[in-house]
Amino acid sequence: MTAIDPRLPQSTFDRVVAGVLPRSLFDDLALGLLLSIGILIFLTFPNYGIIWDEEVQREYGLLLIKYYTSGLQDLSAFNFDNLYLYGGGFDMAAGLLERVSPFGAYETRHLLGGAIGLLGMAGVWRLARLIGGERTGFFALLLLALLPAYYGHMFSNPKDIPFACGMIWCLHLSALILGELPRPRWSLIVGFGVVLGLTLGTRIGGVLAVFFLAAAIGGHLWQVARARRDVSSAAWQALVILGRLAPALPVAWLVMVVIWPWAHLEPLNPLRAFLKFSAFPWPNEVLFGGRWISADDLPVTYLTTMLGLQLPELVLVGLGLAAWFGGRALVRPPFLVDGTNRLQVALVALAAVFPIVYVLISHPVLYNGFRHFLFVLPPMAILAGLGFDRLWAAVADHRSRLRARMLALPFTAAVVAQFWTMAALHPYEYIYYNRIAGGIAGAEWRYELDYWGAALREAAYDLDEYVANESGGRLESTEKISVFVCGHPTSVMYFLPRQFHLVSEPEQADFLVSWTQAGCNFTMFGQVVSEVQRFGVTLAVVKDLRR
């Protein structure tokens, strides 16, 4: 693994400040990839549908804004469903942006989500580059960009992607702090406090970032005690580090309560939220292995199974390589540059593995695959990037450039194949299943696919086009067309003209617009006039109930 000269700038920001260009081909590739993804996000964000949760999340954000504009008098946000248990940073930002955005309310939310997802990718690049060098940084960024679960959730998931972004930046700042122990710079401490506050204000599970840093510091103190053979030296350093890092907590608290005001109404509210999420009730069933199973009765292997079926093969191979080379490092050092680098890699590995181990032990209520655990994907991408970097180094020494090219060919082919698959799924990337599951065709009726009803947008446009063609290309302004929606009504009606109106009973409807989750589309008879499909799998249908 290439050692990094600490005197050289380590980030895009540092390079801009220093006024220098990237130092390697892999830095150029990483920056080009980030720019390309940013352009792609801007070009495609209007393509994404409105998912099941978005309407209430938008309303929650508007209520939080109302809380502040009322002089902290309007408390309706804290009685709105159970959303007060979450922070509202994303929803408030989206609510403010929609007042000035040239796009619609939900399109603005999707663009903001894409931007936050891109920020998370930048965090992965910086952290991977810090612990493994320029090549590892590029590999990790590329692998995360090709992770359909991460990319597809960026545009619609207002909680889990911002949380994943906050966690990866907490990890990056933690790795920098580890490199400057026992007295890290105050700017790092304040920065960690700010990012931690934003993360806690998204989900209280951000306390994991504190645990990860504390565990890594514990490893540092163990190294100090072992090297000096003096426990008192480690104890003294522990006091110094604790005093140095202590200001990060009040900074985090202040930031957290700004975007999660319910947290300061009563001092114990964050603890109540943490306990609530530790045993979160969800009285519904999940399609798993071809059977509908109650969410609180899923097998303990549910999370690991879904990761194995939904992570791309490239990432699985990279993780396998990381495990192989990591295991070798235990008996054949040096695998890493120095003790600090070992701790930084261990920090990333802990962030990727600990939440999964915790689920295996505690067996909490889970559903919708691993969407609540998207925050493990960025550190997994970094570990996979490290694995490919080690493989590259093992086969491409200075005496054999040919072997490097031979390695690059299958890797490039796999990257192109994964990109093609994601492009074919667009804008439903999040329903991806790998070849182990047989793709989404193999997963149909065995595992959940479009559980959020994102395909209803495309079905709504198909209905509009069908009716327009039927009426000779023009709808009369006084004409009324009744629609029954099997799914979330806003996911359909938002995209239809005013002549369409929603009815509550299918017997009153001219048309049915339905997702295919749980076979809802089979409950009503009519002529199928449109099907939204990917790889031969139907995600949503439109039926003419008049015939």
XYZ file of C-alpha atoms in Angstrom:
547
model
C 0.000 0.000 0.000
C 1.348 3.370 -1.006
C 2.350 5.636 1.840
C 1.029 9.189 1.641
C 3.262 12.150 2.277
C 1.428 14.137 4.986
C 2.980 17.356 3.701
C 1.015 17.084 0.463
C -2.658 18.141 0.206
C -5.078 15.296 0.836
C -8.377 16.532 -0.567
C -10.002 18.462 -3.352
C -10.442 21.419 -1.012
C -6.763 21.313 -0.025
C -5.744 21.191 -3.657
C -7.898 24.188 -4.514
C -6.451 26.122 -1.590
C -2.918 25.101 -2.515
C -3.535 25.987 -6.142
C -2.183 22.687 -7.473
C -3.530 20.028 -9.793
C -4.130 16.380 -8.855
C -0.909 14.463 -8.480
C -1.850 11.201 -10.150
C -3.941 9.595 -12.832
C -6.265 8.120 -10.197
C -6.952 11.554 -8.707
C -7.853 12.794 -12.189
C -10.140 9.815 -12.686
C -11.826 10.307 -9.297
C -12.463 14.005 -9.867
C -13.741 13.270 -13.368
C -16.059 10.595 -11.991
C -17.454 12.937 -9.335
C -18.074 15.606 -11.964
C -19.734 13.096 -14.291
C -22.016 11.825 -11.522
C -22.944 15.397 -10.630
C -23.948 16.075 -14.232
C -25.867 12.794 -14.390
C -27.751 13.677 -11.202
C -28.798 17.044 -12.615
C -29.920 15.522 -15.914
C -31.926 12.642 -14.434
C -33.394 13.805 -11.099
C -36.815 14.627 -12.683
C -37.163 10.951 -13.690
C -37.690 9.663 -10.153
C -41.129 8.986 -8.748
C -42.651 9.964 -5.430
C -42.128 7.169 -2.920
C -44.504 6.123 -0.167
C -42.864 8.184 2.587
C -42.247 11.449 0.795
C -45.561 13.203 1.302
C -45.465 12.922 5.096
C -41.746 13.767 5.162
C -42.412 16.935 3.169
C -45.257 17.877 5.506
C -42.999 17.302 8.517
C -40.395 19.653 7.103
C -42.990 22.365 6.489
C -44.283 21.979 10.059
C -40.755 22.368 11.443
C -40.323 25.551 9.422
C -43.651 26.719 10.835
C -42.351 25.984 14.344
C -39.481 28.408 13.821
C -41.452 31.076 11.928
C -44.074 31.077 14.721
C -41.448 31.979 17.261
C -41.310 28.409 18.617
C -45.020 28.521 19.443
C -46.517 26.144 16.866
C -45.805 22.634 18.198
C -47.832 20.706 15.608
C -44.647 19.130 14.180
C -44.190 17.205 17.426
C -47.611 15.578 17.164
C -47.323 14.625 13.511
C -47.378 10.830 13.285
C -44.061 9.512 14.683
C -41.778 11.738 12.615
C -40.748 13.808 15.639
C -38.496 10.841 16.476
C -36.352 11.842 13.488
C -34.457 15.016 12.837
C -35.746 17.247 10.082
C -32.611 18.737 8.560
C -33.232 17.383 5.081
C -36.968 18.084 5.164
C -36.520 21.652 6.396
C -33.831 22.338 3.791
C -36.079 20.903 1.069
C -39.032 22.957 2.346
C -37.007 26.150 2.184
C -35.567 25.305 -1.227
C -38.957 24.611 -2.784
C -39.906 28.234 -2.113
C -37.213 29.430 -4.517
C -36.680 26.391 -6.734
C -37.764 26.508 -10.386
C -38.729 22.846 -10.048
C -41.685 21.207 -8.350
C -41.671 20.427 -4.638
C -40.829 16.743 -5.032
C -38.398 17.301 -7.893
C -36.553 19.749 -5.646
C -36.363 17.109 -2.932
C -34.938 14.605 -5.413
C -32.274 17.036 -6.599
C -31.289 17.822 -3.016
C -31.118 14.104 -2.205
C -28.900 13.506 -5.211
C -26.566 16.301 -4.115
C -26.288 14.849 -0.596
C -25.615 11.400 -2.042
C -22.828 12.912 -4.163
C -21.401 14.547 -1.036
C -21.321 11.095 0.567
C -19.411 9.767 -2.442
C -16.884 12.561 -2.045
C -16.481 11.551 1.601
C -15.784 7.953 0.577
C -13.144 9.111 -1.884
C -11.406 11.301 0.688
C -11.415 8.654 3.415
C -10.304 5.840 1.105
C -7.550 8.044 -0.295
C -6.408 8.934 3.202
C -6.007 5.344 4.363
C -4.986 3.655 1.108
C -3.724 6.184 -1.410
C -5.000 7.627 -4.678
C -5.732 4.286 -6.318
C -7.790 3.031 -3.380
C -9.694 6.315 -3.354
C -10.687 5.927 -6.988
C -11.653 2.252 -6.599
C -13.821 2.983 -3.541
C -15.580 5.903 -5.240
C -16.240 3.853 -8.369
C -17.625 0.914 -6.406
C -19.978 3.122 -4.387
C -21.210 4.837 -7.553
C -21.989 1.397 -8.988
C -23.919 0.336 -5.887
C -27.576 0.479 -7.030
C -28.951 0.473 -3.483
C -26.974 3.609 -2.621
C -27.455 5.417 -5.928
C -31.150 4.592 -6.273
C -31.975 5.715 -2.738
C -30.172 9.039 -3.190
C -33.112 10.659 -4.941
C -36.010 9.550 -2.772
C -34.816 8.469 0.664
C -34.837 11.545 2.933
C -33.442 9.795 6.026
C -31.096 6.935 5.216
C -28.938 8.599 2.540
C -28.375 11.826 4.549
C -27.571 9.601 7.528
C -25.108 7.546 5.472
C -23.505 10.766 4.241
C -23.144 12.084 7.780
C -21.675 8.821 9.039
C -18.986 8.635 6.333
C -17.893 12.213 7.017
C -17.795 11.438 10.749
C -15.536 8.493 9.908
C -13.322 10.692 7.747
C -12.896 13.270 10.485
C -12.339 10.480 13.012
C -9.538 9.071 10.846
C -7.937 12.522 10.673
C -8.243 12.869 14.457
C -6.528 9.500 14.908
C -3.627 10.769 12.828
C -3.107 13.726 15.171
C -3.540 12.119 18.587
C -3.158 13.032 21.407
C -3.765 16.693 20.451
C -5.713 16.970 17.198
C -6.355 20.396 15.721
C -9.293 22.358 17.094
C -10.675 22.695 13.564
C -10.974 18.899 13.370
C -12.702 18.721 16.742
C -15.212 21.440 15.880
C -15.749 19.915 12.427
C -16.420 16.518 13.970
C -18.898 18.088 16.383
C -20.768 19.844 13.572
C -20.990 16.745 11.366
C -21.913 14.572 14.342
C -24.709 17.012 15.225
C -26.056 16.889 11.662
C -25.915 13.091 11.744
C -27.624 12.783 15.139
C -30.217 15.269 13.948
C -31.027 12.916 11.097
C -31.166 9.692 13.108
C -30.239 9.143 16.735
C -28.239 6.131 15.564
C -25.463 8.635 14.869
C -24.205 7.782 18.364
C -22.433 4.936 16.556
C -19.971 7.495 15.209
C -18.930 8.288 18.786
C -18.592 4.579 19.547
C -16.423 3.982 16.468
C -14.090 6.854 17.356
C -13.905 5.778 21.001
C -13.024 2.206 19.982
C -10.265 3.449 17.667
C -8.881 5.703 20.406
C -8.905 2.682 22.696
C -6.781 0.888 20.125
C -4.385 3.834 20.051
C -4.021 3.801 23.843
C -3.367 0.069 23.785
C -0.586 0.673 21.238
C 0.908 3.379 23.459
C 0.843 1.143 26.542
C 2.347 -1.748 24.595
C 5.094 0.311 22.955
C 6.162 2.062 26.167
C 5.318 -0.825 28.486
C 3.813 1.748 30.792
C 0.114 1.866 31.524
C 0.448 5.264 33.195
C 1.563 6.836 29.892
C -1.567 5.524 28.199
C -3.725 6.741 31.090
C -2.212 10.229 30.870
C -2.796 10.305 27.105
C -6.389 9.208 27.681
C -6.975 12.243 29.910
C -5.348 14.559 27.376
C -7.421 13.147 24.514
C -10.644 13.276 26.526
C -10.054 16.921 27.434
C -9.178 17.755 23.851
C -12.222 16.091 22.297
C -14.761 17.118 24.954
C -15.833 20.366 23.191
C -17.089 18.324 20.225
C -20.082 17.102 22.237
C -21.676 20.480 23.073
C -21.075 21.577 19.478
C -22.844 18.430 18.281
C -25.728 19.009 20.685
C -26.271 22.587 19.524
C -26.297 21.591 15.869
C -28.563 18.614 16.565
C -31.288 20.586 18.348
C -31.428 23.177 15.554
C -32.487 20.561 13.001
C -34.255 18.320 15.539
C -36.018 20.751 17.912
C -37.997 17.966 19.617
C -34.665 16.896 21.146
C -34.475 20.021 23.314
C -38.096 20.121 24.474
C -37.106 17.600 27.143
C -33.526 16.519 27.900
C -34.426 12.816 27.750
C -36.130 12.957 24.347
C -33.058 11.736 22.397
C -32.831 8.767 24.754
C -36.535 8.056 24.233
C -35.988 8.090 20.471
C -33.017 5.734 20.792
C -35.014 3.256 22.889
C -37.959 3.487 20.507
C -35.834 2.652 17.474
C -34.145 -0.199 19.338
C -37.509 -1.987 19.280
C -39.322 -0.153 16.483
C -42.783 -1.646 15.844
C -43.768 -2.394 12.227
C -46.833 -4.654 12.167
C -46.590 -5.717 8.525
C -45.266 -8.599 6.463
C -42.142 -8.847 4.314
C -41.707 -10.982 1.200
C -38.670 -13.165 1.896
C -37.731 -16.393 0.165
C -41.112 -16.575 -1.578
C -43.155 -16.276 1.636
C -44.812 -13.336 3.338
C -43.366 -13.252 6.862
C -44.175 -10.899 9.723
C -41.392 -8.313 10.106
C -40.867 -9.285 13.729
C -40.550 -12.957 12.807
C -37.961 -12.795 10.012
C -34.954 -15.130 10.328
C -31.856 -13.723 11.975
C -30.031 -14.027 8.634
C -32.417 -11.631 6.858
C -29.965 -8.711 6.684
C -26.950 -10.768 5.632
C -29.031 -12.608 3.029
C -30.284 -9.367 1.496
C -26.760 -7.952 1.414
C -25.546 -11.090 -0.331
C -28.334 -10.861 -2.912
C -28.301 -7.102 -3.543
C -24.642 -6.123 -3.408
C -23.053 -6.158 -6.884
C -20.633 -8.980 -7.604
C -17.795 -6.454 -7.908
C -18.312 -5.301 -4.352
C -18.597 -8.860 -3.043
C -15.334 -9.785 -4.778
C -13.640 -6.670 -3.392
C -14.812 -7.493 0.130
C -13.529 -11.032 -0.282
C -10.149 -9.690 -1.393
C -10.052 -7.303 1.573
C -10.775 -10.182 3.950
C -8.056 -12.314 2.314
C -5.339 -9.673 2.376
C -6.437 -8.511 5.822
C -6.123 -12.059 7.132
C -2.668 -12.385 5.591
C -1.655 -9.132 7.238
C -2.249 -10.657 10.650
C 0.472 -13.231 10.040
C 2.589 -11.535 7.374
C 3.032 -7.857 8.245
C 3.471 -5.174 7.168
C 0.194 -4.946 5.288
C -0.335 -1.345 6.325
C 1.951 1.652 6.552
C 2.075 2.221 10.303
C 0.140 1.929 13.539
C -2.043 4.954 12.787
C -2.952 3.572 9.386
C -3.888 0.253 10.987
C -6.259 2.066 13.317
C -7.790 4.030 10.453
C -8.446 0.866 8.454
C -9.781 -0.842 11.583
C -12.107 2.139 12.101
C -13.583 1.664 8.620
C -13.847 -2.099 9.073
C -15.625 -1.632 12.414
C -18.127 0.753 10.805
C -18.867 -1.791 8.079
C -19.070 -4.916 10.225
C -20.302 -3.919 13.682
C -23.882 -2.922 12.680
C -24.329 -6.272 10.914
C -23.011 -8.224 13.891
C -25.295 -6.198 16.163
C -28.316 -7.185 14.058
C -27.332 -10.848 14.163
C -27.152 -10.671 17.951
C -30.106 -8.413 18.790
C -32.467 -9.491 15.969
C -34.429 -6.204 15.643
C -37.474 -5.663 13.425
C -36.310 -5.244 9.816
C -38.044 -4.710 6.485
C -37.422 -3.443 2.939
C -34.086 -5.194 2.628
C -31.199 -3.252 4.128
C -32.419 0.268 3.436
C -32.102 1.181 7.116
C -28.475 0.033 6.949
C -27.389 1.981 3.886
C -24.777 3.643 6.097
C -22.688 0.441 6.007
C -22.353 0.661 2.213
C -19.788 3.519 2.080
C -17.318 1.800 4.460
C -17.934 -1.460 2.591
C -17.025 0.285 -0.660
C -13.806 1.506 0.955
C -12.893 -1.992 2.130
C -13.659 -3.387 -1.322
C -11.518 -0.633 -2.840
C -8.674 -1.629 -0.516
C -9.086 -5.236 -1.637
C -8.784 -4.362 -5.324
C -5.870 -2.043 -4.573
C -3.993 -4.881 -2.841
C -4.721 -7.215 -5.745
C -3.420 -4.593 -8.175
C -0.248 -4.199 -6.121
C 0.224 -7.958 -5.916
C 0.064 -8.583 -9.677
C 1.489 -5.333 -11.038
C 4.988 -4.834 -9.752
C 7.595 -2.763 -11.591
C 8.711 -5.793 -13.600
C 5.358 -6.703 -15.118
C 3.050 -4.019 -16.487
C 1.382 -6.689 -18.634
C -0.180 -8.349 -15.611
C -1.704 -5.030 -14.559
C -3.352 -4.714 -17.954
C -4.621 -8.290 -17.723
C -6.218 -7.441 -14.370
C -7.695 -4.207 -15.714
C -9.557 -5.919 -18.585
C -11.971 -8.114 -16.551
C -12.389 -5.346 -13.963
C -13.337 -2.857 -16.681
C -15.708 -5.378 -18.277
C -17.440 -5.910 -14.912
C -17.729 -2.142 -14.390
C -19.286 -1.672 -17.844
C -21.726 -4.546 -17.242
C -22.789 -3.105 -13.880
C -23.255 0.369 -15.362
C -25.379 -1.089 -18.175
C -27.569 -2.928 -15.664
C -28.116 0.231 -13.630
C -28.906 2.213 -16.793
C -31.448 -0.426 -17.829
C -33.097 -0.273 -14.388
C -33.205 3.534 -14.310
C -34.949 5.154 -12.495
C -35.566 2.116 -10.282
C -31.955 1.297 -9.447
C -32.828 0.467 -5.868
C -34.708 -2.720 -6.876
C -31.442 -4.294 -8.136
C -30.576 -7.936 -7.382
C -27.314 -9.551 -8.400
C -26.742 -12.727 -10.421
C -26.763 -14.844 -7.280
C -30.461 -14.017 -6.969
C -30.955 -14.322 -10.720
C -31.380 -10.575 -11.179
C -34.753 -8.945 -10.583
C -36.396 -11.644 -12.709
C -35.096 -14.258 -10.268
C -36.168 -12.153 -7.305
C -39.736 -11.618 -8.549
C -42.285 -13.063 -6.105
C -39.389 -14.149 -3.867
C -38.148 -10.813 -2.527
C -39.407 -7.239 -2.443
C -38.793 -5.182 -5.557
C -40.480 -1.766 -5.942
C -41.646 -1.647 -2.313
C -41.917 2.153 -2.431
C -44.081 2.385 -5.558
C -41.621 4.558 -7.488
C -42.875 3.092 -10.791
C -46.309 4.684 -10.307
C -44.961 7.902 -11.823
C -44.260 6.205 -15.139
C -47.654 4.477 -14.976
C -49.355 7.850 -14.432
C -47.725 9.279 -17.546
C -48.759 6.193 -19.507
C -52.370 6.697 -18.368
C -52.292 10.354 -19.386
C -50.966 9.423 -22.820
C -53.523 6.648 -23.268
C -56.488 8.879 -22.434
C -55.138 11.676 -24.628
C -54.815 9.298 -27.585
C -58.282 7.947 -26.920
C -59.770 11.449 -26.986
C -57.985 12.441 -30.164
C -55.038 14.082 -28.454
C -56.969 16.610 -26.419
C -58.867 16.433 -23.142
C -61.729 18.813 -22.564
C -61.212 20.976 -19.470
C -64.630 19.956 -18.149
C -64.071 16.235 -18.653
C -63.617 14.190 -15.480
C -61.770 10.888 -15.364
C -61.880 8.873 -12.158
C -58.808 6.972 -10.997
C -58.386 4.406 -8.255
C -54.817 4.042 -7.024
C -53.492 0.861 -5.472
C -50.445 2.365 -3.835
C -49.792 5.844 -2.521
C -52.232 8.263 -4.211
C -49.784 11.173 -4.398
C -47.336 8.960 -6.308
C -49.887 8.980 -9.162
C -52.060 12.091 -8.896
C -49.111 14.494 -8.675
C -48.229 13.651 -12.288
C -51.730 13.749 -13.810
C -53.653 16.752 -15.192
C -56.567 18.230 -13.262
C -59.139 16.332 -15.320
C -58.170 13.203 -13.398
C -59.605 12.870 -9.927
C -59.032 10.275 -7.235
C -61.838 7.997 -6.029
C -61.827 5.865 -2.909
C -63.742 2.875 -4.300
C -62.658 0.868 -7.361
C -66.302 0.504 -8.460
C -66.376 4.269 -9.049
C -63.197 4.327 -11.131
C -62.608 4.458 -14.855
C -58.996 3.411 -14.470
C -56.816 1.539 -12.023
C -53.191 2.527 -11.489
C -51.473 -0.070 -9.344
C -48.073 -1.187 -8.183
C -47.459 -4.935 -8.167
C -46.341 -5.250 -4.554
C -48.350 -8.057 -2.924
C -50.267 -8.644 -6.170
C -52.533 -5.654 -5.703
C -52.961 -5.355 -9.477
C -54.689 -8.757 -9.629
C -57.563 -7.753 -7.357
C -59.450 -5.781 -10.049
C -60.435 -6.855 -13.543
C -60.010 -4.672 -16.586
C -58.089 -4.280 -19.804
C -54.355 -3.779 -19.205
C -53.403 -0.712 -21.214
C -49.899 -0.196 -19.846
C -47.229 -2.059 -17.908
C -44.071 -0.562 -16.429
C -41.435 -3.235 -16.802
C -37.712 -3.766 -16.281
C -35.994 -6.968 -17.440
C -39.400 -8.510 -18.096
C -40.640 -7.865 -14.544
C -43.814 -5.799 -14.176
C -43.527 -3.060 -11.554
C -46.784 -1.160 -12.159
C -49.863 -1.492 -14.358
C -52.679 0.645 -15.723
C -56.056 -1.012 -16.275
C -59.106 0.343 -18.080
C -61.938 -0.687 -15.774
C -64.643 0.472 -18.191
C -64.089 -2.598 -20.377
